[in-house]
């Protein structure tokens, strides 16, 4: 075809109409354009356990999913509600200990103890964080970081809940496929659920709380109530991950309050793209395996880790997801003129 | 006009570390009134709005809304009762488009309860209602302006957005903190009918203004604050004629200019 008879046009051009999120679909091709990224993500996650070479790597997938939930929780609170939370360890610890107690004392199987620890843990975490809700920015962050340290010391000093040994003999999943698909489906459920939530009207209220809390008060809306709801949702993700962790490690102990659970989600969010919800999940899928691969370097691991992070922050500070989205939207097709 | 005042201030006092930002301010506000509050910079006008709406706690004194003491209630409850306010420093949700800004007040318990808005509850409806309210406040429905990010809106539209946010609550009283300031003459001229319309709809207004000429066009009562104290309260004409006001507020050279306006 001669030049002049056709030109390039961005694929999304006919798709996006006036406002974000309102689409006019004209063809299967455009439908494909829109659903493709979602399908790739869902199918990709579902086949992961099948393609993993060993039990070891299958376990890594489970750990990745735990961090993915924590990263999602961090991203939601930090970039949709405006609460910077370092509560990962707190959530994991609460969920983990509750699941362990439910399983060892009441004999509840994972499929019962995990949902209960999700809800009960979220209630407990929310109650602890409730007095801190008026705090902002770094002050809230410090408090959320303090609770796991505090609880850890209490357990150690009073020698309750197994003390430094932790709670041993927690029942495991009966089947390794169930074990993996359970957490993968949970990640997908929370991911799409949260994406949906932030675009609902209540999600707009969350974003408004972050944007400008005074105007929210002036609109007759109880700030504390919505912050509480947000913290409950976010901690439920962490507590679910914690309960799950207790069952796959068959143990709940002080290392569940480890700093990693609070810090790594931030790194994953930075790498993946903050405020995208999908980005942090992808970030976890990149960071955790890298950290596993780096185990070979022993203590030097943290150095490599820091270098990778640094490179990301310097060269791709917007995050993978934002970059990818931009590139994807720039896909062009030929159209006749 | 009703005999029972809709809002009563009883000796409202607010101190900031020994400074009296408000000193024993009392007045009555009657239904469908437009009360103008004027006073030099730092005379406590914004502090008064903050005290009424619960954004700061008054040191002592009380505010009665329809006879009920509201002086110790939290800000969101006072807004929920129907006392809306604008902010002197405009506070839109900058990361949201203009019409989404209104979804938040429409999501409030008050808007859900009074529900007078068409459709009210369901998703999507709120967007339509927002556009309606914005149109009422002078956003052109067919233009792209209601869909623009609030961060890209010019001052004139931001002021309208502030009013629209109040209006979404179906309030009984709106406290406007300097809605005219920062606007050009023609912009103000187009805002005045909006204010008059609110009054016709039965909303009681308190308007804090530095633009006396426009204020006196709409206000039927005026209160003058100076150093946190009420200097005088009366009709625009009475206030203009008062000697204390001329001395304390207007300054000698400004008097003639203002008088010609009034
Ligand atoms: N949060 C605060 N802390 C300390 N002092 C304050 C505070 N808010 C106001 N003030 C003081 O109270 C006095 C009244 O301030 P206010 O903002 O109410 O004045 P205003 O009449 O609204 O002035 P303007 O015309 O400039 O808006 C001022 O002296 C101000 O410095
Ligand atoms: Mg002021």
XYZ file of C-alpha atoms and ligand atoms in Angstrom:
631
model
C 0.000 0.000 0.000
C 1.243 3.468 -0.764
C 2.137 5.915 1.889
C -0.703 8.363 2.307
C -3.348 5.699 2.127
C -2.904 4.586 5.636
C -1.628 5.988 8.872
C -0.837 4.811 12.341
C -3.385 5.179 15.091
C -3.160 4.354 18.749
C -5.135 1.254 19.553
C -6.843 2.773 22.540
C -7.940 5.787 20.598
C -11.363 4.524 19.703
C -11.690 2.803 23.045
C -11.436 5.637 25.486
C -14.314 8.015 25.568
C -14.173 11.253 27.453
C -13.625 9.889 30.955
C -11.380 7.315 32.454
C -13.152 4.013 32.903
C -15.966 4.609 30.468
C -15.380 2.598 27.331
C -17.075 2.298 24.002
C -16.130 -0.998 22.428
C -16.312 -1.179 18.675
C -14.803 -4.533 17.820
C -13.461 -7.807 19.131
C -10.032 -6.438 18.598
C -10.670 -3.618 21.022
C -12.245 -5.990 23.486
C -9.132 -8.108 23.215
C -6.984 -5.063 23.726
C -8.734 -4.344 26.984
C -8.980 -7.853 28.397
C -5.579 -9.084 27.304
C -3.545 -7.779 30.260
C -6.045 -9.180 32.744
C -6.138 -12.557 31.041
C -2.355 -12.774 30.893
C -2.161 -12.012 34.595
C -4.847 -14.477 35.652
C -3.673 -17.335 33.426
C -0.062 -16.617 34.255
C -0.735 -16.911 37.964
C -2.850 -20.017 37.566
C -0.220 -21.962 35.658
C 2.675 -20.926 37.880
C 2.482 -23.957 40.211
C 2.396 -26.250 37.189
C 5.588 -24.915 35.647
C 7.656 -24.730 38.808
C 10.517 -27.213 38.632
C 10.587 -28.319 42.253
C 8.834 -28.392 45.601
C 11.241 -25.721 46.699
C 10.093 -23.327 44.004
C 6.488 -24.167 44.609
C 7.038 -23.050 48.184
C 8.613 -19.861 46.862
C 5.381 -19.178 44.966
C 3.460 -19.389 48.227
C 5.834 -16.950 49.890
C 5.562 -14.654 46.891
C 1.790 -14.641 47.273
C 2.085 -13.777 50.954
C 4.230 -10.788 50.084
C 1.895 -9.918 47.222
C -0.993 -9.640 49.684
C 1.097 -7.501 52.020
C 2.178 -5.247 49.153
C -1.395 -4.872 47.998
C -2.400 -3.958 51.527
C 0.418 -1.411 51.767
C -0.403 0.149 48.409
C -4.083 0.427 49.239
C -3.524 2.110 52.589
C -0.717 4.365 51.430
C -1.990 5.475 48.055
C -5.749 5.241 48.331
C -6.350 6.192 51.958
C -3.197 8.106 52.775
C -2.108 5.969 55.727
C 1.507 4.881 55.379
C 1.486 1.598 57.213
C 4.464 -0.512 58.130
C 2.096 -2.949 59.745
C 2.972 -5.971 57.590
C 4.700 -7.776 60.430
C 1.887 -6.895 62.816
C -0.720 -8.346 60.472
C 1.298 -11.488 59.705
C 2.007 -12.052 63.388
C -1.594 -11.584 64.475
C -3.001 -13.779 61.732
C -0.306 -16.380 62.229
C -0.672 -16.741 65.993
C -4.460 -16.843 65.796
C -4.434 -19.546 63.136
C -1.879 -21.520 65.118
C -3.940 -21.326 68.302
C -7.146 -22.241 66.502
C -5.461 -25.217 64.896
C -3.475 -26.588 67.823
C -6.024 -26.013 70.573
C -9.378 -26.262 68.817
C -8.127 -28.579 66.083
C -9.610 -26.525 63.275
C -8.361 -27.399 59.781
C -6.630 -24.697 57.654
C -9.737 -24.018 55.588
C -11.564 -22.980 58.753
C -8.775 -21.480 60.815
C -7.481 -19.237 58.031
C -10.796 -17.450 57.402
C -11.325 -17.034 61.137
C -7.811 -15.717 61.649
C -8.377 -13.350 58.724
C -11.432 -11.786 60.322
C -10.428 -12.034 63.973
C -6.904 -10.851 63.196
C -8.256 -7.903 61.241
C -10.525 -6.975 64.148
C -7.638 -7.135 66.596
C -5.248 -5.183 64.360
C -7.907 -2.554 63.711
C -8.572 -2.202 67.448
C -4.859 -1.701 68.108
C -4.493 0.817 65.291
C -7.747 2.632 66.049
C -6.269 5.119 68.547
C -3.520 5.951 66.039
C -5.820 6.818 63.153
C -5.623 10.599 63.660
C -1.852 10.349 63.205
C -0.494 11.065 59.789
C 2.402 10.199 57.548
C 5.525 9.038 59.247
C 3.953 9.069 62.728
C 1.389 6.478 61.760
C 4.161 4.491 60.079
C 6.276 4.451 63.242
C 3.376 3.317 65.402
C 2.510 0.478 63.041
C 6.146 -0.571 63.124
C 6.168 -0.484 66.904
C 3.272 -2.858 67.555
C 4.940 -6.027 66.239
C 8.084 -5.264 68.252
C 5.922 -4.699 71.301
C 3.908 -7.883 70.904
C 7.068 -9.861 70.247
C 8.635 -8.607 73.471
C 5.475 -9.306 75.432
C 5.337 -12.893 74.189
C 9.026 -13.321 74.964
C 8.945 -11.746 78.401
C 5.762 -13.362 79.681
C 6.598 -16.646 77.975
C 3.045 -16.988 76.708
C 1.943 -18.510 73.396
C 4.973 -20.776 73.310
C 7.404 -18.001 74.215
C 10.559 -17.949 72.137
C 9.893 -21.443 70.778
C 6.616 -20.406 69.218
C 3.613 -22.634 68.713
C 4.721 -25.934 67.234
C 2.784 -28.654 65.522
C 0.387 -26.557 63.482
C -1.414 -28.736 60.944
C -0.433 -28.350 57.301
C -2.503 -28.401 54.154
C -3.388 -31.923 53.150
C -2.488 -31.379 49.547
C 0.227 -29.194 48.053
C -1.989 -28.207 45.109
C -4.672 -26.978 47.458
C -1.998 -25.161 49.391
C -0.813 -23.232 46.340
C -4.055 -22.606 44.527
C -5.710 -21.410 47.713
C -3.293 -18.523 48.113
C -3.105 -17.764 44.377
C -6.881 -17.477 44.199
C -6.841 -15.286 47.297
C -4.318 -12.941 45.690
C -6.456 -12.733 42.545
C -9.604 -12.242 44.602
C -8.127 -9.424 46.645
C -6.414 -7.843 43.653
C -9.536 -7.582 41.529
C -11.690 -6.879 44.560
C -9.518 -3.946 45.579
C -9.377 -2.582 42.050
C -13.138 -2.666 42.011
C -13.451 -1.167 45.466
C -11.277 1.878 44.809
C -13.431 2.771 41.823
C -16.698 2.519 43.700
C -18.100 5.590 45.411
C -16.755 4.380 48.741
C -13.348 4.124 47.072
C -13.687 7.761 46.071
C -14.333 8.596 49.707
C -11.114 6.791 50.652
C -9.221 8.770 48.067
C -10.851 11.958 49.292
C -9.707 11.168 52.831
C -6.179 11.002 51.484
C -6.532 14.069 49.282
C -8.169 16.416 51.713
C -9.560 15.217 54.991
C -10.916 18.629 56.033
C -13.278 18.747 53.071
C -14.430 15.232 53.926
C -15.326 16.355 57.443
C -17.092 19.384 56.002
C -19.127 16.978 53.872
C -20.626 15.382 56.940
C -18.575 12.215 56.649
C -16.983 10.545 59.645
C -13.282 10.357 58.822
C -12.461 7.896 61.559
C -15.124 5.478 60.381
C -13.755 5.294 56.851
C -10.172 5.071 58.044
C -11.232 2.220 60.312
C -12.920 0.395 57.458
C -9.820 0.854 55.298
C -7.499 -0.410 58.015
C -9.793 -3.396 58.547
C -9.691 -4.299 54.855
C -5.934 -3.869 54.666
C -5.218 -5.819 57.823
C -7.511 -8.620 56.717
C -5.188 -9.194 53.750
C -2.155 -9.327 56.024
C -3.844 -11.577 58.574
C -4.967 -13.960 55.841
C -1.352 -14.172 54.698
C -0.259 -14.694 58.306
C -2.736 -17.478 58.961
C -1.678 -19.153 55.745
C 2.000 -18.807 56.647
C 1.440 -20.503 60.000
C -0.085 -23.479 58.211
C 2.578 -23.889 55.540
C 5.413 -23.530 58.066
C 3.399 -25.608 60.560
C 4.569 -23.164 63.173
C 3.874 -19.697 64.536
C 6.656 -17.874 66.282
C 8.404 -14.630 66.983
C 9.948 -14.402 63.524
C 6.440 -13.742 62.223
C 6.942 -10.273 63.652
C 10.067 -9.871 61.490
C 10.754 -6.554 59.865
C 10.858 -8.141 56.393
C 7.093 -8.327 56.305
C 6.871 -4.584 56.809
C 9.717 -3.442 54.596
C 9.652 -5.693 51.543
C 6.097 -4.641 50.566
C 7.313 -1.053 50.299
C 10.121 -2.112 47.993
C 7.690 -4.174 45.933
C 5.378 -1.188 45.669
C 8.181 1.106 44.563
C 9.300 -1.371 41.917
C 5.826 -2.243 40.727
C 4.425 1.247 40.627
C 2.679 2.884 43.542
C -1.026 3.481 43.415
C -1.639 0.839 40.760
C -2.532 -2.129 43.017
C -1.369 -4.547 40.292
C 2.116 -3.095 40.365
C 2.901 -4.055 43.952
C 1.733 -7.619 43.286
C 4.057 -7.807 40.283
C 6.751 -6.208 42.412
C 6.430 -9.030 44.927
C 6.635 -11.565 42.087
C 9.944 -10.013 41.038
C 11.549 -9.226 44.378
C 10.899 -12.406 46.327
C 12.321 -14.809 43.713
C 15.325 -12.530 43.258
C 15.891 -12.625 46.958
C 15.689 -16.443 46.815
C 18.191 -16.603 43.959
C 20.522 -14.325 45.846
C 20.635 -16.765 48.752
C 23.664 -18.293 47.048
C 25.612 -15.156 47.898
C 25.015 -15.552 51.598
C 25.248 -12.329 53.527
C 26.104 -10.378 50.391
C 22.486 -10.936 49.419
C 21.321 -7.740 51.014
C 23.947 -5.748 49.088
C 22.725 -7.043 45.718
C 19.218 -6.494 46.850
C 19.887 -2.901 47.740
C 21.638 -2.336 44.416
C 18.679 -3.690 42.449
C 16.313 -1.492 44.403
C 18.522 1.503 43.904
C 18.683 0.895 40.174
C 14.914 0.757 40.027
C 14.447 3.912 41.990
C 16.961 5.788 39.876
C 16.037 4.509 36.417
C 12.382 3.549 36.667
C 11.071 5.513 39.597
C 7.534 5.402 38.223
C 7.466 1.625 38.619
C 7.038 -1.214 36.163
C 3.277 -1.022 36.047
C 3.037 2.659 35.208
C 5.736 2.264 32.578
C 4.079 -0.818 31.127
C 0.686 0.803 31.051
C 2.044 3.779 29.195
C 3.795 1.605 26.628
C 0.729 -0.576 26.208
C -1.429 2.426 25.547
C 1.016 3.517 22.897
C 0.484 0.392 20.792
C -0.502 1.441 17.333
C -2.334 -0.109 14.483
C -2.487 0.760 10.791
C -5.712 2.302 9.631
C -6.838 3.216 6.159
C -7.321 6.882 5.560
C -39.566 35.388 58.637
C -39.644 32.974 61.523
C -39.310 34.321 65.026
C -37.140 31.505 66.345
C -33.548 32.088 65.184
C -32.044 29.195 63.258
C -28.593 29.821 64.722
C -27.690 31.571 67.953
C -24.205 32.482 69.136
C -23.900 32.948 72.875
C -20.693 34.615 74.034
C -18.471 32.585 71.754
C -14.850 33.044 72.746
C -11.717 31.517 71.294
C -8.222 32.160 72.520
C -5.020 31.146 70.831
C -2.406 31.199 73.578
C -3.693 34.312 75.274
C -4.770 36.101 72.096
C -8.507 36.536 71.860
C -9.316 35.567 68.289
C -12.975 35.797 69.286
C -14.193 37.617 72.356
C -17.742 37.093 73.603
C -19.379 37.166 70.197
C -23.158 36.803 70.283
C -25.713 37.140 67.523
C -28.859 35.570 66.163
C -29.301 34.323 62.639
C -32.812 34.053 61.248
C -34.060 31.727 58.581
C -33.477 32.832 54.969
C -31.255 35.661 56.126
C -28.029 36.547 54.426
C -25.727 37.754 57.154
C -22.564 39.481 55.987
C -19.580 39.394 58.296
C -16.882 41.937 57.675
C -13.790 42.977 59.522
C -10.115 43.723 58.938
C -7.616 40.920 58.347
C -7.102 38.808 61.424
C -10.257 40.019 63.108
C -11.478 36.466 63.681
C -13.902 35.866 60.825
C -12.516 32.523 59.766
C -12.155 31.539 63.400
C -15.864 32.244 63.839
C -16.721 29.921 60.954
C -14.415 27.284 62.378
C -16.084 27.528 65.789
C -19.611 27.250 64.405
C -18.760 24.281 62.202
C -16.765 22.454 64.864
C -13.457 22.606 63.010
C -11.943 24.149 66.112
C -13.284 23.910 69.641
C -14.260 27.226 71.161
C -12.730 28.118 74.512
C -16.145 28.930 75.937
C -19.542 30.101 74.821
C -22.131 28.138 72.937
C -23.744 27.798 69.525
C -27.389 26.810 69.301
C -28.777 25.392 66.082
C -32.577 25.415 66.171
C -32.311 25.620 69.944
C -29.920 22.657 70.237
C -26.465 23.209 71.632
C -23.991 22.080 68.996
C -20.856 23.651 70.396
C -19.244 20.392 71.493
C -20.136 18.241 68.528
C -17.573 16.999 66.011
C -17.362 18.768 62.668
C -18.853 15.953 60.616
C -21.933 15.797 62.864
C -22.498 19.526 62.546
C -22.253 19.230 58.771
C -24.601 16.279 59.021
C -27.172 18.494 60.757
C -27.148 20.802 57.759
C -24.511 23.441 58.425
C -22.179 23.472 55.429
C -19.145 25.641 54.897
C -16.691 26.687 52.241
C -13.012 27.140 52.922
C -11.166 30.395 52.506
C -8.258 28.393 51.141
C -10.164 26.263 48.668
C -10.048 22.580 49.349
C -11.221 20.547 46.382
C -10.072 16.954 45.898
C -7.352 17.832 43.469
C -6.801 14.311 42.194
C -10.445 13.862 41.202
C -12.386 15.352 38.285
C -14.759 18.164 39.231
C -17.900 16.045 39.091
C -16.334 13.239 41.141
C -15.624 15.853 43.806
C -19.341 15.942 44.492
C -19.691 12.192 44.803
C -18.133 12.448 48.256
C -20.727 14.777 49.810
C -23.425 12.847 47.958
C -22.128 9.714 49.664
C -22.535 11.293 53.112
C -25.213 10.032 55.490
C -27.035 13.349 55.222
C -27.285 13.253 51.444
C -28.412 9.635 51.592
C -31.001 10.450 54.237
C -32.456 13.648 52.863
C -32.249 11.834 49.530
C -34.022 14.638 47.732
C -31.565 14.106 44.928
C -32.994 12.214 42.035
C -32.253 8.522 42.343
C -30.049 9.138 45.350
C -28.542 5.864 46.358
C -27.368 3.816 43.436
C -24.001 3.960 41.757
C -23.865 6.016 38.614
C -26.758 8.106 39.775
C -24.427 10.109 41.936
C -22.452 11.065 38.851
C -25.609 12.318 37.168
C -26.656 14.248 40.266
C -23.174 15.785 40.499
C -23.426 17.084 36.970
C -26.862 18.511 37.781
C -25.557 20.363 40.805
C -22.530 21.603 38.909
C -24.770 22.892 36.179
C -26.825 24.706 38.771
C -23.600 26.311 39.999
C -22.665 27.479 36.537
C -20.562 24.651 35.092
C -21.592 24.229 31.477
C -23.025 20.718 31.223
C -22.056 20.097 27.629
C -18.536 21.404 27.988
C -15.582 19.413 29.254
C -15.268 21.587 32.377
C -17.164 19.286 34.798
C -14.888 16.434 33.709
C -11.657 18.305 34.222
C -9.359 17.446 37.083
C -9.968 19.829 39.960
C -6.261 20.641 39.910
C -6.703 22.146 36.440
C -9.721 24.299 37.235
C -9.353 28.082 37.380
C -10.178 29.932 40.604
C -13.653 30.954 39.507
C -14.713 27.358 38.995
C -13.043 26.222 42.207
C -15.175 28.716 44.142
C -18.258 27.357 42.429
C -17.103 23.850 43.218
C -16.825 24.796 46.892
C -20.416 26.035 46.830
C -21.539 22.960 44.926
C -19.933 20.729 47.558
C -22.014 22.526 50.186
C -25.136 22.341 48.087
C -24.804 18.585 47.610
C -25.532 18.226 51.326
C -28.872 20.007 50.948
C -27.828 22.253 53.811
C -29.946 24.613 55.858
C -27.108 27.030 56.445
C -24.057 27.708 54.306
C -21.122 29.600 55.741
C -19.177 31.155 52.888
C -15.657 32.199 53.754
C -14.673 34.764 51.140
C -16.188 33.206 48.036
C -15.757 36.452 46.131
C -12.117 37.090 46.895
C -9.691 36.375 44.097
C -12.410 36.723 41.484
C -12.649 39.340 38.770
C -15.509 41.838 38.692
C -17.327 39.934 35.956
C -16.891 36.618 37.770
C -18.365 38.108 40.900
C -21.214 39.541 38.895
C -22.017 36.056 37.673
C -21.775 34.603 41.180
C -24.202 37.043 42.767
C -27.301 35.525 41.112
C -26.204 32.104 42.360
C -26.105 33.411 45.900
C -29.509 35.016 45.487
C -30.849 31.765 44.159
C -29.652 29.895 47.230
C -31.561 32.372 49.375
C -34.711 31.865 47.349
C -34.326 28.119 47.817
C -34.572 28.775 51.550
C -30.933 28.393 52.497
C -29.665 30.709 55.208
C -26.284 32.198 54.460
C -23.415 33.687 56.373
C -21.046 35.449 54.017
C -17.628 36.620 55.006
C -16.397 39.156 52.515
C -13.917 41.893 51.923
C -15.778 43.028 48.806
C -18.296 45.268 50.505
C -20.058 46.536 47.442
C -21.108 43.078 46.264
C -21.794 41.924 49.791
C -24.164 44.791 50.499
C -26.049 43.912 47.320
C -27.070 40.555 48.718
C -26.806 40.769 52.515
C -29.753 41.957 54.557
C -27.803 42.131 57.786
C -24.160 42.893 58.445
C -21.974 42.201 61.441
C -18.620 43.882 61.928
C -15.810 42.154 63.786
C -12.723 43.917 65.042
C -9.992 42.248 67.073
C -12.349 39.371 67.747
C -15.083 41.572 69.144
C -18.436 42.367 67.678
C -18.397 46.041 66.822
C -21.908 46.465 65.528
C -24.663 44.502 63.860
C -27.422 45.921 61.681
C -28.656 46.513 58.192
C -26.041 47.486 55.613
C -27.198 51.082 55.823
C -26.898 51.240 59.604
C -23.458 49.689 59.543
C -22.228 52.121 56.931
C -23.463 55.052 58.937
C -21.810 53.961 62.168
C -18.925 56.106 63.271
C -17.049 53.354 65.107
C -17.029 51.245 61.974
C -15.634 54.060 59.895
C -12.837 54.596 62.368
C -11.983 51.025 63.160
C -12.445 49.336 59.863
C -12.700 51.461 56.820
C -9.997 54.009 57.461
C -10.423 57.641 56.589
C -9.711 57.620 52.855
C -11.836 54.588 52.081
C -15.024 55.908 53.612
C -16.312 57.984 50.724
C -15.569 55.273 48.204
C -17.563 52.701 50.152
C -20.388 55.060 50.894
C -20.977 55.677 47.228
C -21.308 51.935 46.717
C -23.795 51.549 49.502
N -4.719 27.975 64.412
C -4.353 29.167 64.911
N -3.379 29.255 65.845
C -3.009 30.440 66.356
N -3.565 31.594 66.027
C -4.535 31.593 65.113
C -4.980 30.389 64.509
N -5.977 30.673 63.632
C -6.134 32.003 63.681
N -5.286 32.563 64.570
C -5.208 33.981 64.904
O -6.505 34.404 65.211
C -6.749 35.695 64.664
C -7.974 35.645 63.767
O -7.676 34.921 62.580
P -8.744 34.629 61.448
O -8.119 33.695 60.479
O -10.008 34.203 62.070
O -8.910 36.043 60.790
P -9.800 36.486 59.547
O -10.701 37.526 60.031
O -10.385 35.302 58.886
O -8.707 37.133 58.619
P -8.627 37.180 57.021
O -9.446 38.346 56.604
O -7.173 37.426 56.762
O -9.103 35.899 56.495
C -5.484 36.097 63.942
O -4.754 36.966 64.782
C -4.753 34.823 63.724
O -3.377 35.041 63.749
Mg -10.294 34.423 57.058
